[in-house]
mmCIF file of C-alpha atoms in Angstrom:
data_model
loop_
_atom_site.group_PDB
_atom_site.id
_atom_site.type_symbol
_atom_site.label_atom_id
_atom_site.label_comp_id
_atom_site.label_asym_id
_atom_site.label_seq_id
_atom_site.Cartn_x
_atom_site.Cartn_y
_atom_site.Cartn_z
ATOM 1 C CA LEU A 1 18.338 -35.458 -15.731
ATOM 2 C CA ASP A 2 18.136 -32.507 -18.130
ATOM 3 C CA SER A 3 20.286 -29.768 -16.616
ATOM 4 C CA THR A 4 19.972 -27.299 -19.478
ATOM 5 C CA CYS A 5 18.684 -23.836 -18.641
ATOM 6 C CA ASP A 6 17.622 -20.981 -20.889
ATOM 7 C CA PHE A 7 19.324 -18.195 -18.949
ATOM 8 C CA GLN A 8 18.249 -15.535 -21.427
ATOM 9 C CA ALA A 9 14.596 -16.480 -21.060
ATOM 10 C CA HIS A 10 14.948 -16.329 -17.277
ATOM 11 C CA HIS A 11 16.599 -12.905 -17.539
ATOM 12 C CA GLU A 12 13.802 -11.600 -19.733
ATOM 13 C CA LEU A 13 11.242 -12.900 -17.247
ATOM 14 C CA ALA A 14 13.093 -11.105 -14.439
ATOM 15 C CA GLY A 15 12.799 -7.904 -16.461
ATOM 16 C CA GLN A 16 9.054 -8.386 -16.933
ATOM 17 C CA VAL A 17 8.596 -8.939 -13.200
ATOM 18 C CA ALA A 18 10.601 -5.814 -12.368
ATOM 19 C CA ALA A 19 8.663 -3.726 -14.894
ATOM 20 C CA VAL A 20 5.239 -4.549 -13.437
ATOM 21 C CA ALA A 21 6.474 -4.071 -9.851
ATOM 22 C CA VAL A 22 7.946 -0.565 -10.193
ATOM 23 C CA VAL A 23 5.653 2.102 -8.707
ATOM 24 C CA LEU A 24 5.249 5.599 -10.100
ATOM 25 C CA LEU A 25 4.669 7.600 -6.918
ATOM 26 C CA ARG A 26 4.616 11.101 -8.368
ATOM 27 C CA ASN A 27 4.424 12.608 -11.845
ATOM 28 C CA ASP A 28 3.857 16.342 -11.575
ATOM 29 C CA ARG A 29 2.730 17.934 -14.860
ATOM 30 C CA GLN A 30 3.352 14.624 -16.624
ATOM 31 C CA LEU A 31 7.129 14.966 -16.726
ATOM 32 C CA LEU A 32 7.241 11.227 -17.428
ATOM 33 C CA PRO A 33 7.531 9.549 -19.797
ATOM 34 C CA LEU A 34 10.653 11.282 -21.069
ATOM 35 C CA LYS A 35 10.956 12.046 -24.781
ATOM 36 C CA SER A 36 13.228 9.708 -26.733
ATOM 37 C CA GLY A 37 16.266 11.348 -28.293
ATOM 38 C CA ARG A 38 16.328 14.385 -25.988
ATOM 39 C CA PRO A 39 19.484 14.776 -23.854
ATOM 40 C CA ILE A 40 19.314 13.909 -20.149
ATOM 41 C CA LEU A 41 21.688 13.915 -17.200
ATOM 42 C CA VAL A 42 21.871 10.746 -15.106
ATOM 43 C CA VAL A 43 23.220 11.105 -11.578
ATOM 44 C CA GLY A 44 24.048 8.554 -8.899
ATOM 45 C CA PRO A 45 26.110 5.376 -8.520
ATOM 46 C CA GLY A 46 22.920 3.277 -8.569
ATOM 47 C CA ALA A 47 22.578 3.918 -12.294
ATOM 48 C CA VAL A 48 25.861 2.091 -12.889
ATOM 49 C CA THR A 49 25.967 -0.395 -10.016
ATOM 50 C CA PRO A 50 22.358 -1.415 -9.376
ATOM 51 C CA VAL A 51 21.022 -1.932 -5.864
ATOM 52 C CA PHE A 52 19.159 -5.096 -6.808
ATOM 53 C CA GLN A 53 19.107 -7.241 -3.646
ATOM 54 C CA GLY A 54 19.205 -7.081 0.131
ATOM 55 C CA GLY A 55 21.787 -8.503 2.501
ATOM 56 C CA GLY A 56 21.789 -11.851 4.257
ATOM 57 C CA SER A 57 20.760 -15.236 2.928
ATOM 58 C CA SER A 58 19.149 -13.726 -0.192
ATOM 59 C CA ARG A 59 22.498 -12.456 -1.500
ATOM 60 C CA LEU A 60 23.648 -14.032 -4.762
ATOM 61 C CA ASN A 61 25.772 -13.370 -7.824
ATOM 62 C CA PRO A 62 23.592 -13.098 -10.949
ATOM 63 C CA ARG A 63 24.776 -14.425 -14.268
ATOM 64 C CA GLN A 64 23.719 -11.139 -15.880
ATOM 65 C CA LEU A 65 23.061 -7.763 -14.235
ATOM 66 C CA ASP A 66 21.522 -4.855 -16.151
ATOM 67 C CA ALA A 67 22.571 -1.295 -15.326
ATOM 68 C CA ALA A 68 19.981 1.413 -15.911
ATOM 69 C CA LEU A 69 22.595 3.666 -17.470
ATOM 70 C CA ASP A 70 23.167 1.189 -20.302
ATOM 71 C CA GLY A 71 19.449 0.980 -20.998
ATOM 72 C CA LEU A 72 19.041 4.761 -20.932
ATOM 73 C CA ARG A 73 21.893 5.253 -23.412
ATOM 74 C CA LEU A 74 19.956 3.210 -25.952
ATOM 75 C CA LEU A 75 17.067 5.680 -25.754
ATOM 76 C CA ALA A 76 18.619 9.160 -25.480
ATOM 77 C CA PRO A 77 21.898 11.105 -25.404
ATOM 78 C CA VAL A 78 23.098 10.711 -21.812
ATOM 79 C CA LEU A 79 25.590 12.541 -19.633
ATOM 80 C CA TYR A 80 26.515 10.786 -16.399
ATOM 81 C CA CYS A 81 28.125 11.811 -13.125
ATOM 82 C CA GLU A 82 28.185 10.239 -9.666
ATOM 83 C CA GLY A 83 26.960 13.311 -7.804
ATOM 84 C CA TYR A 84 27.563 11.800 -4.362
ATOM 85 C CA GLY A 85 29.448 9.021 -2.623
ATOM 86 C CA GLY A 86 32.969 10.374 -2.967
ATOM 87 C CA PRO A 87 35.241 12.087 -0.430
ATOM 88 C CA ASP A 88 34.371 15.618 -1.662
ATOM 89 C CA GLN A 89 30.570 15.818 -1.666
ATOM 90 C CA ALA A 90 30.495 19.582 -2.345
ATOM 91 C CA ARG A 91 32.635 19.222 -5.473
ATOM 92 C CA GLN A 92 30.541 16.312 -6.775
ATOM 93 C CA ARG A 93 27.356 18.303 -6.190
ATOM 94 C CA SER A 94 28.774 21.345 -7.978
ATOM 95 C CA GLU A 95 29.834 19.266 -10.995
ATOM 96 C CA ALA A 96 26.395 17.664 -11.242
ATOM 97 C CA CYS A 97 24.642 21.041 -11.159
ATOM 98 C CA ALA A 98 26.891 22.382 -13.909
ATOM 99 C CA LEU A 99 26.025 19.415 -16.133
ATOM 100 C CA ALA A 100 22.294 19.675 -15.354
ATOM 101 C CA ILE A 101 21.890 23.098 -16.948
ATOM 102 C CA GLY A 102 20.123 22.816 -20.297
ATOM 103 C CA GLN A 103 19.275 19.107 -20.059
ATOM 104 C CA SER A 104 15.720 18.043 -20.898
ATOM 105 C CA ALA A 105 15.609 16.154 -17.574
ATOM 106 C CA VAL A 106 17.812 15.097 -14.676
ATOM 107 C CA VAL A 107 17.390 11.500 -13.457
ATOM 108 C CA VAL A 108 18.818 10.982 -9.959
ATOM 109 C CA PHE A 109 19.314 7.468 -8.572
ATOM 110 C CA VAL A 110 19.211 7.442 -4.752
ATOM 111 C CA GLN A 111 19.671 4.630 -2.248
ATOM 112 C CA LEU A 112 20.655 3.767 1.291
ATOM 113 C CA PRO A 113 24.330 3.062 2.050
ATOM 114 C CA GLU A 114 25.538 -0.468 1.369
ATOM 115 C CA GLY A 115 24.697 -2.787 4.240
ATOM 116 C CA ALA A 116 21.853 -0.599 5.542
ATOM 117 C CA GLU A 117 19.213 -3.205 4.682
ATOM 118 C CA SER A 118 19.529 -6.855 5.588
ATOM 119 C CA GLU A 119 17.958 -9.627 7.581
ATOM 120 C CA GLY A 120 19.095 -9.883 11.183
ATOM 121 C CA TYR A 121 18.809 -6.230 12.211
ATOM 122 C CA ASP A 122 16.496 -3.236 12.005
ATOM 123 C CA ARG A 123 17.071 0.215 10.593
ATOM 124 C CA THR A 124 16.890 3.099 13.068
ATOM 125 C CA SER A 125 15.937 5.683 10.431
ATOM 126 C CA ILE A 126 13.775 5.902 7.316
ATOM 127 C CA ASP A 127 15.565 8.987 5.967
ATOM 128 C CA LEU A 128 17.681 9.170 2.836
ATOM 129 C CA PRO A 129 21.302 10.219 3.444
ATOM 130 C CA VAL A 130 21.602 13.993 3.835
ATOM 131 C CA GLU A 131 24.049 14.385 0.945
ATOM 132 C CA GLN A 132 21.530 12.834 -1.464
ATOM 133 C CA VAL A 133 18.728 15.139 -0.326
ATOM 134 C CA GLU A 134 21.004 18.177 -0.672
ATOM 135 C CA LEU A 135 22.040 17.033 -4.154
ATOM 136 C CA ILE A 136 18.432 16.768 -5.317
ATOM 137 C CA ARG A 137 17.657 20.246 -3.986
ATOM 138 C CA ALA A 138 20.703 21.717 -5.697
ATOM 139 C CA LEU A 139 19.872 20.070 -9.031
ATOM 140 C CA ALA A 140 16.279 21.312 -8.886
ATOM 141 C CA SER A 141 17.537 24.862 -8.400
ATOM 142 C CA VAL A 142 19.219 24.786 -11.846
ATOM 143 C CA ASN A 143 16.858 22.394 -13.661
ATOM 144 C CA PRO A 144 13.293 21.803 -12.357
ATOM 145 C CA ALA A 145 12.785 18.652 -14.467
ATOM 146 C CA VAL A 146 14.138 16.300 -11.790
ATOM 147 C CA VAL A 147 13.185 12.610 -11.685
ATOM 148 C CA VAL A 148 14.161 10.675 -8.548
ATOM 149 C CA VAL A 149 14.590 6.895 -8.844
ATOM 150 C CA VAL A 150 14.541 5.232 -5.414
ATOM 151 C CA ALA A 151 16.079 1.770 -4.874
ATOM 152 C CA HIS A 152 15.290 0.258 -1.479
ATOM 153 C CA GLY A 153 13.987 -2.717 0.451
ATOM 154 C CA SER A 154 11.424 -1.023 2.679
ATOM 155 C CA ALA A 155 9.849 2.319 3.542
ATOM 156 C CA LEU A 156 11.768 5.585 3.215
ATOM 157 C CA ARG A 157 10.773 9.137 4.079
ATOM 158 C CA LEU A 158 10.633 11.295 0.950
ATOM 159 C CA ARG A 159 9.093 14.395 2.513
ATOM 160 C CA GLU A 160 12.244 16.494 2.032
ATOM 161 C CA VAL A 161 12.714 15.267 -1.537
ATOM 162 C CA GLU A 162 9.191 15.844 -2.866
ATOM 163 C CA PRO A 163 9.372 19.662 -3.297
ATOM 164 C CA SER A 164 12.399 19.223 -5.590
ATOM 165 C CA ALA A 165 11.235 16.156 -7.540
ATOM 166 C CA ARG A 166 8.618 16.452 -10.238
ATOM 167 C CA ALA A 167 8.578 12.664 -10.627
ATOM 168 C CA ILE A 168 9.456 9.817 -8.242
ATOM 169 C CA LEU A 169 9.917 6.203 -9.306
ATOM 170 C CA TRP A 170 9.860 3.604 -6.513
ATOM 171 C CA THR A 171 11.763 0.546 -7.782
ATOM 172 C CA TRP A 172 12.091 -1.715 -4.721
ATOM 173 C CA LEU A 173 15.074 -4.103 -5.092
ATOM 174 C CA ALA A 174 14.441 -4.755 -8.746
ATOM 175 C CA GLY A 175 16.537 -7.833 -9.415
ATOM 176 C CA GLU A 176 19.020 -8.676 -12.150
ATOM 177 C CA ALA A 177 17.065 -7.076 -15.021
ATOM 178 C CA GLY A 178 15.713 -4.104 -13.083
ATOM 179 C CA GLY A 179 18.008 -1.600 -14.799
ATOM 180 C CA THR A 180 16.500 -2.251 -18.218
ATOM 181 C CA ALA A 181 12.960 -2.171 -16.793
ATOM 182 C CA ILE A 182 13.602 1.232 -15.173
ATOM 183 C CA ALA A 183 14.917 2.668 -18.452
ATOM 184 C CA GLN A 184 11.876 1.354 -20.328
ATOM 185 C CA ILE A 185 9.483 2.919 -17.822
ATOM 186 C CA LEU A 186 11.273 6.290 -17.796
ATOM 187 C CA PHE A 187 10.903 6.557 -21.577
ATOM 188 C CA GLY A 188 7.415 5.079 -21.796
ATOM 189 C CA GLN A 189 8.223 1.809 -23.510
ATOM 190 C CA VAL A 190 6.522 0.248 -20.486
ATOM 191 C CA ASN A 191 3.584 1.899 -18.732
ATOM 192 C CA PRO A 192 4.102 1.683 -14.930
ATOM 193 C CA SER A 193 1.463 -0.359 -13.129
ATOM 194 C CA GLY A 194 2.940 -1.274 -9.738
ATOM 195 C CA LYS A 195 1.129 -0.486 -6.488
ATOM 196 C CA LEU A 196 2.564 0.030 -3.014
ATOM 197 C CA ALA A 197 2.410 -3.095 -0.854
ATOM 198 C CA GLU A 198 3.102 -0.979 2.234
ATOM 199 C CA THR A 199 2.265 2.488 3.526
ATOM 200 C CA LEU A 200 4.966 5.157 3.352
ATOM 201 C CA PRO A 201 4.583 7.164 6.583
ATOM 202 C CA LEU A 202 5.455 10.822 7.049
ATOM 203 C CA GLU A 203 7.647 10.060 10.064
ATOM 204 C CA LEU A 204 9.330 7.035 11.617
ATOM 205 C CA ALA A 205 7.468 7.831 14.852
ATOM 206 C CA HIS A 206 4.156 7.209 13.058
ATOM 207 C CA ASN A 207 5.023 3.549 12.523
ATOM 208 C CA PRO A 208 2.788 1.226 14.603
ATOM 209 C CA SER A 209 5.824 -0.601 16.058
ATOM 210 C CA PHE A 210 7.685 2.584 17.023
ATOM 211 C CA LEU A 211 7.129 2.322 20.800
ATOM 212 C CA ALA A 212 7.964 -1.401 20.941
ATOM 213 C CA PHE A 213 11.396 -1.239 19.264
ATOM 214 C CA PRO A 214 14.180 -1.903 19.911
ATOM 215 C CA GLY A 215 12.851 -3.566 23.069
ATOM 216 C CA THR A 216 15.106 -4.985 25.773
ATOM 217 C CA THR A 217 18.277 -7.021 25.342
ATOM 218 C CA ASP A 218 16.507 -10.249 24.459
ATOM 219 C CA ARG A 219 12.840 -9.380 24.052
ATOM 220 C CA VAL A 220 10.612 -7.306 21.789
ATOM 221 C CA VAL A 221 6.889 -7.301 22.550
ATOM 222 C CA TYR A 222 4.593 -7.444 19.528
ATOM 223 C CA GLU A 223 1.897 -4.936 20.451
ATOM 224 C CA GLU A 224 0.291 -3.971 17.140
ATOM 225 C CA GLY A 225 -2.137 -6.881 16.947
ATOM 226 C CA VAL A 226 -4.185 -6.568 13.746
ATOM 227 C CA PHE A 227 -3.350 -2.879 13.451
ATOM 228 C CA VAL A 228 -0.386 -3.138 11.106
ATOM 229 C CA GLY A 229 0.282 -1.130 7.964
ATOM 230 C CA TYR A 230 -2.648 0.786 6.487
ATOM 231 C CA ARG A 231 -4.961 -0.612 9.176
ATOM 232 C CA TYR A 232 -3.042 1.360 11.816
ATOM 233 C CA TYR A 233 -2.783 4.602 9.846
ATOM 234 C CA ASP A 234 -6.503 4.485 9.021
ATOM 235 C CA VAL A 235 -7.606 3.933 12.623
ATOM 236 C CA LYS A 236 -5.287 6.691 13.887
ATOM 237 C CA LYS A 237 -6.460 9.045 11.121
ATOM 238 C CA LEU A 238 -2.825 9.785 10.299
ATOM 239 C CA GLU A 239 -1.769 11.531 7.127
ATOM 240 C CA VAL A 240 0.760 9.505 5.139
ATOM 241 C CA GLN A 241 3.249 10.195 2.348
ATOM 242 C CA TYR A 242 1.759 7.580 0.050
ATOM 243 C CA PRO A 243 -0.980 5.121 1.023
ATOM 244 C CA PHE A 244 -1.077 1.363 0.679
ATOM 245 C CA GLY A 245 -2.141 0.438 -2.853
ATOM 246 C CA HIS A 246 -1.006 3.724 -4.428
ATOM 247 C CA GLY A 247 0.575 3.787 -7.867
ATOM 248 C CA LEU A 248 0.201 6.059 -10.901
ATOM 249 C CA SER A 249 0.071 5.290 -14.613
ATOM 250 C CA TYR A 250 0.723 7.126 -17.868
ATOM 251 C CA THR A 251 -2.967 6.690 -18.641
ATOM 252 C CA ARG A 252 -6.162 7.245 -16.631
ATOM 253 C CA PHE A 253 -8.817 4.849 -15.354
ATOM 254 C CA GLU A 254 -12.439 5.561 -14.559
ATOM 255 C CA TYR A 255 -14.429 3.448 -12.076
ATOM 256 C CA ASP A 256 -18.201 3.260 -12.470
ATOM 257 C CA ASP A 257 -21.426 1.368 -11.759
ATOM 258 C CA LEU A 258 -20.785 -0.732 -8.642
ATOM 259 C CA ARG A 259 -23.473 -3.435 -8.392
ATOM 260 C CA VAL A 260 -23.961 -6.105 -5.725
ATOM 261 C CA SER A 261 -25.797 -9.389 -6.116
ATOM 262 C CA GLN A 262 -27.810 -8.849 -2.919
ATOM 263 C CA SER A 263 -28.154 -6.209 -0.233
ATOM 264 C CA ASN A 264 -28.921 -8.664 2.594
ATOM 265 C CA LEU A 265 -26.612 -11.557 3.480
ATOM 266 C CA ARG A 266 -26.791 -14.580 5.748
ATOM 267 C CA ASN A 267 -24.233 -17.114 6.884
ATOM 268 C CA GLY A 268 -22.982 -19.183 3.975
ATOM 269 C CA ASP A 269 -23.874 -16.575 1.331
ATOM 270 C CA THR A 270 -21.437 -15.257 -1.265
ATOM 271 C CA LEU A 271 -21.678 -11.629 -2.311
ATOM 272 C CA SER A 272 -20.876 -11.025 -5.974
ATOM 273 C CA LEU A 273 -20.059 -7.491 -6.994
ATOM 274 C CA GLN A 274 -19.511 -5.989 -10.403
ATOM 275 C CA VAL A 275 -17.699 -2.791 -11.319
ATOM 276 C CA SER A 276 -17.007 -1.135 -14.638
ATOM 277 C CA LEU A 277 -13.436 -0.029 -15.381
ATOM 278 C CA ARG A 278 -12.559 2.139 -18.366
ATOM 279 C CA ASN A 279 -9.214 3.341 -19.718
ATOM 280 C CA THR A 280 -9.963 7.003 -20.465
ATOM 281 C CA GLY A 281 -6.390 7.884 -21.439
ATOM 282 C CA LEU A 282 -4.505 7.707 -24.723
ATOM 283 C CA ARG A 283 -2.435 4.564 -24.237
ATOM 284 C CA GLU A 284 -2.626 0.976 -23.044
ATOM 285 C CA GLY A 285 -2.196 0.443 -19.332
ATOM 286 C CA GLN A 286 -2.836 -1.827 -16.362
ATOM 287 C CA GLU A 287 -4.789 -0.977 -13.225
ATOM 288 C CA VAL A 288 -5.074 -2.835 -9.921
ATOM 289 C CA VAL A 289 -8.688 -2.588 -8.777
ATOM 290 C CA GLN A 290 -8.897 -3.004 -4.992
ATOM 291 C CA VAL A 291 -11.913 -4.088 -2.925
ATOM 292 C CA TYR A 292 -12.050 -3.177 0.765
ATOM 293 C CA VAL A 293 -14.687 -4.097 3.342
ATOM 294 C CA ARG A 294 -15.572 -1.822 6.262
ATOM 295 C CA ASP A 295 -17.546 -3.021 9.280
ATOM 296 C CA CYS A 296 -19.726 0.015 10.020
ATOM 297 C CA GLU A 297 -20.089 -0.877 13.715
ATOM 298 C CA SER A 298 -18.377 -3.627 15.694
ATOM 299 C CA SER A 299 -18.436 -4.780 19.305
ATOM 300 C CA LEU A 300 -14.693 -5.524 19.019
ATOM 301 C CA ARG A 301 -11.911 -3.213 17.861
ATOM 302 C CA ARG A 302 -11.473 -3.706 14.129
ATOM 303 C CA PRO A 303 -9.614 -1.913 11.352
ATOM 304 C CA ASP A 304 -11.573 0.801 9.547
ATOM 305 C CA GLN A 305 -11.307 -1.263 6.371
ATOM 306 C CA GLU A 306 -9.565 -4.386 5.122
ATOM 307 C CA LEU A 307 -8.465 -5.387 1.632
ATOM 308 C CA LYS A 308 -10.487 -8.448 0.616
ATOM 309 C CA ALA A 309 -9.973 -8.754 -3.144
ATOM 310 C CA PHE A 310 -8.074 -7.196 -6.039
ATOM 311 C CA ALA A 311 -7.473 -7.730 -9.738
ATOM 312 C CA LYS A 312 -4.901 -6.381 -12.181
ATOM 313 C CA VAL A 313 -6.494 -5.549 -15.520
ATOM 314 C CA ARG A 314 -4.887 -4.553 -18.830
ATOM 315 C CA LEU A 315 -6.963 -2.218 -21.016
ATOM 316 C CA GLN A 316 -6.330 -0.578 -24.362
ATOM 317 C CA ALA A 317 -6.988 3.149 -24.685
ATOM 318 C CA GLY A 318 -10.761 3.668 -24.605
ATOM 319 C CA GLU A 319 -11.484 0.047 -23.629
ATOM 320 C CA SER A 320 -13.948 -0.840 -20.856
ATOM 321 C CA ARG A 321 -14.373 -4.056 -18.917
ATOM 322 C CA GLU A 322 -16.784 -5.422 -16.361
ATOM 323 C CA LEU A 323 -14.980 -6.930 -13.365
ATOM 324 C CA VAL A 324 -16.582 -9.460 -11.030
ATOM 325 C CA PHE A 325 -15.460 -10.148 -7.446
ATOM 326 C CA ASP A 326 -16.889 -12.797 -5.122
ATOM 327 C CA LEU A 327 -16.765 -12.188 -1.367
ATOM 328 C CA GLY A 328 -17.525 -15.172 0.835
ATOM 329 C CA GLU A 329 -18.565 -15.103 4.472
ATOM 330 C CA ARG A 330 -14.923 -14.920 5.614
ATOM 331 C CA ALA A 331 -14.575 -11.479 3.958
ATOM 332 C CA PHE A 332 -16.933 -10.092 6.616
ATOM 333 C CA ALA A 333 -15.640 -12.088 9.591
ATOM 334 C CA HIS A 334 -13.184 -11.349 12.366
ATOM 335 C CA TYR A 335 -11.665 -13.571 15.014
ATOM 336 C CA VAL A 336 -13.900 -13.794 18.080
ATOM 337 C CA PRO A 337 -11.873 -14.876 21.156
ATOM 338 C CA HIS A 338 -14.694 -16.405 23.171
ATOM 339 C CA LEU A 339 -15.879 -18.428 20.156
ATOM 340 C CA ARG A 340 -12.287 -19.386 19.254
ATOM 341 C CA ARG A 341 -13.029 -18.983 15.560
ATOM 342 C CA PHE A 342 -13.740 -16.432 12.852
ATOM 343 C CA ALA A 343 -17.335 -15.233 12.903
ATOM 344 C CA VAL A 344 -19.518 -12.496 11.433
ATOM 345 C CA GLU A 345 -21.250 -9.918 13.588
ATOM 346 C CA SER A 346 -24.671 -8.820 12.391
ATOM 347 C CA GLY A 347 -24.858 -5.317 10.980
ATOM 348 C CA ASP A 348 -23.997 -3.107 8.037
ATOM 349 C CA PHE A 349 -20.840 -3.463 5.950
ATOM 350 C CA GLU A 350 -19.588 -0.973 3.391
ATOM 351 C CA ILE A 351 -18.114 -2.361 0.178
ATOM 352 C CA ARG A 352 -15.422 0.035 -1.051
ATOM 353 C CA VAL A 353 -13.770 -0.135 -4.475
ATOM 354 C CA GLY A 354 -10.815 2.036 -5.407
ATOM 355 C CA ALA A 355 -7.330 2.614 -6.777
ATOM 356 C CA SER A 356 -5.678 2.634 -3.334
ATOM 357 C CA SER A 357 -6.640 2.383 0.320
ATOM 358 C CA ARG A 358 -7.210 6.153 0.318
ATOM 359 C CA ASP A 359 -8.495 6.593 -3.207
ATOM 360 C CA ILE A 360 -11.899 4.955 -2.905
ATOM 361 C CA ARG A 361 -14.019 5.556 -5.995
ATOM 362 C CA LEU A 362 -17.225 3.589 -5.286
ATOM 363 C CA GLN A 363 -19.097 2.465 -2.142
ATOM 364 C CA GLN A 364 -22.193 0.462 -1.332
ATOM 365 C CA VAL A 365 -23.639 -0.782 1.975
ATOM 366 C CA VAL A 366 -24.933 -4.312 2.525
ATOM 367 C CA THR A 367 -26.470 -5.826 5.648
ATOM 368 C CA PHE A 368 -25.371 -9.128 7.169
ATOM 369 C CA ASP A 369 -27.871 -10.993 9.378
ATOM 370 C CA SER A 370 -25.586 -13.455 11.159
ATOM 371 C CA LEU A 371 -26.401 -16.368 13.440
ATOM 372 C CA ASP A 372 -23.018 -15.984 15.153
ATOM 373 C CA LEU A 373 -23.251 -14.667 18.723
ATOM 374 C CA THR A 374 -20.186 -12.445 18.634
ATOM 375 C CA ALA A 375 -20.918 -10.163 21.580
ATOM 376 C CA PRO A 376 -18.413 -10.687 24.439
ATOM 377 C CA PRO A 377 -19.761 -12.845 27.323
ATOM 378 C CA LEU A 378 -21.348 -10.812 30.109
ATOM 379 C CA ARG A 379 -19.931 -10.747 33.636
ATOM 380 C CA ALA A 380 -21.665 -10.530 36.977
ATOM 381 C CA ASP A 381 -20.593 -6.907 37.365
ATOM 382 C CA ASN A 382 -22.085 -5.773 34.040
ATOM 383 C CA ALA A 383 -25.029 -3.366 34.222
ATOM 384 C CA VAL A 384 -28.514 -4.903 34.259
ATOM 385 C CA LYS A 385 -29.445 -3.047 31.083
ATOM 386 C CA LEU A 386 -26.688 -4.898 29.240
ATOM 387 C CA TRP A 387 -28.081 -8.221 30.401
ATOM 388 C CA LEU A 388 -31.578 -7.201 29.290
ATOM 389 C CA ARG A 389 -30.308 -6.189 25.812
ATOM 390 C CA ASP A 390 -28.226 -9.315 25.306
ATOM 391 C CA ALA A 391 -29.496 -11.494 22.439
ATOM 392 C CA ARG A 392 -28.566 -14.674 24.279
ATOM 393 C CA ILE A 393 -30.449 -14.123 27.514
ATOM 394 C CA GLY A 394 -32.321 -10.788 27.297
ATOM 395 C CA ALA A 395 -35.674 -12.236 26.253
ATOM 396 C CA ARG A 396 -35.637 -14.735 29.126
ATOM 397 C CA LEU A 397 -34.813 -11.991 31.655
ATOM 398 C CA HIS A 398 -37.650 -9.806 30.372
ATOM 399 C CA ALA A 399 -40.012 -12.750 30.807
ATOM 400 C CA LEU A 400 -38.830 -13.309 34.386
ATOM 401 C CA LEU A 401 -39.334 -9.624 35.219
ATOM 402 C CA ALA A 402 -42.821 -9.755 33.731
ATOM 403 C CA GLU A 403 -43.611 -12.798 35.866
ATOM 404 C CA ALA A 404 -42.483 -10.771 38.883
ATOM 405 C CA GLY A 405 -44.866 -7.968 37.911
ATOM 406 C CA LEU A 406 -42.261 -5.504 36.547
ATOM 407 C CA THR A 407 -42.948 -3.868 33.186
ATOM 408 C CA GLU A 408 -41.066 -1.182 31.253
ATOM 409 C CA ALA A 409 -43.720 1.405 32.114
ATOM 410 C CA MET A 410 -43.075 1.096 35.861
ATOM 411 C CA SER A 411 -40.658 3.424 37.706
ATOM 412 C CA GLU A 412 -39.160 0.433 39.511
ATOM 413 C CA TYR A 413 -38.205 -1.063 36.127
ATOM 414 C CA GLN A 414 -36.618 2.195 34.966
ATOM 415 C CA LEU A 415 -34.621 2.398 38.198
ATOM 416 C CA LEU A 416 -33.394 -1.145 37.649
ATOM 417 C CA VAL A 417 -32.087 -0.509 34.131
ATOM 418 C CA SER A 418 -30.718 3.043 34.648
#
């Protein structure tokens, strides 16, 4: 058994994974990427001791762990201070502000307290610690070029941070080589291309599970059904901090010319769609093109739209590419309880292509003529007009009424169906 392992190769791979996962949430007036060689202030213990993993069974001791501060020092003159976490928060904040004056940028690493995120329990808040928010505000008052780097395992509320942060980098728990990846992104050696895999809500109370948690002593009822994540926020028409699928780049992408292989579909058909993507910026970058499907009208409660396909594409500056997506019948189906299977309801579907769930660039409607009888079964107490309109039995009922001498033109017929 060959037990040799190329640890350096594994570490480099971890860095590549971290680099493509980091999400650039905000970049006001293109503060990022920072200019190499210009002095910056780095603030926060996370720059020195990375928050790279959660608690519980995932915890491990890496062979090598990159700190962002080390990577940043290779790219620019760096001053560092903790800024928070000590016994005298006011003094730490004051020292950080004094150092921030005159720096080309201030990079603040923020995080939840140790032990706040783990398997086995739930957080009761999605807010950053107050001292970190106050620090960011204070730094912005003496130097507006503030970049906030957020390390975390799940959603946080950044509403109070945004007015003071010209740029926000969302790093997740970036692993053993995340520090180097963050430094490379901040200085533009890597163009950010990550997209949010969850919605960041404005408030904890907006979360679809808010009313169900924490439940009783030994029971929590799962009430969201299919309305989780962006599906819930879309149906409720709720504003969000950052939508599912969001993520900025140091370049720009233009979507154009959505074409579908057919405008009318039947069971068993596959819809092919093509879209043109062009890098209209000045540097190479990657974009995640997302395809959503919206059922324009459904007899059952469905999400407003659902992600059905996506592709990550690397383009040089000025390069264009034609992307092709194939959507099978399942992309238009939903689970029908009385059929006990997934089925498609006849009607119109909107194909939506965009850069996030709320940044839809192109749309086109197709019609699906399905053989599936998805309408809920009728009951004896349903109105007669519903029975007459039902595709399964309506025609037979009309024939029986005609045999009895009742036609639609007669007042007796209108009374029956009113």
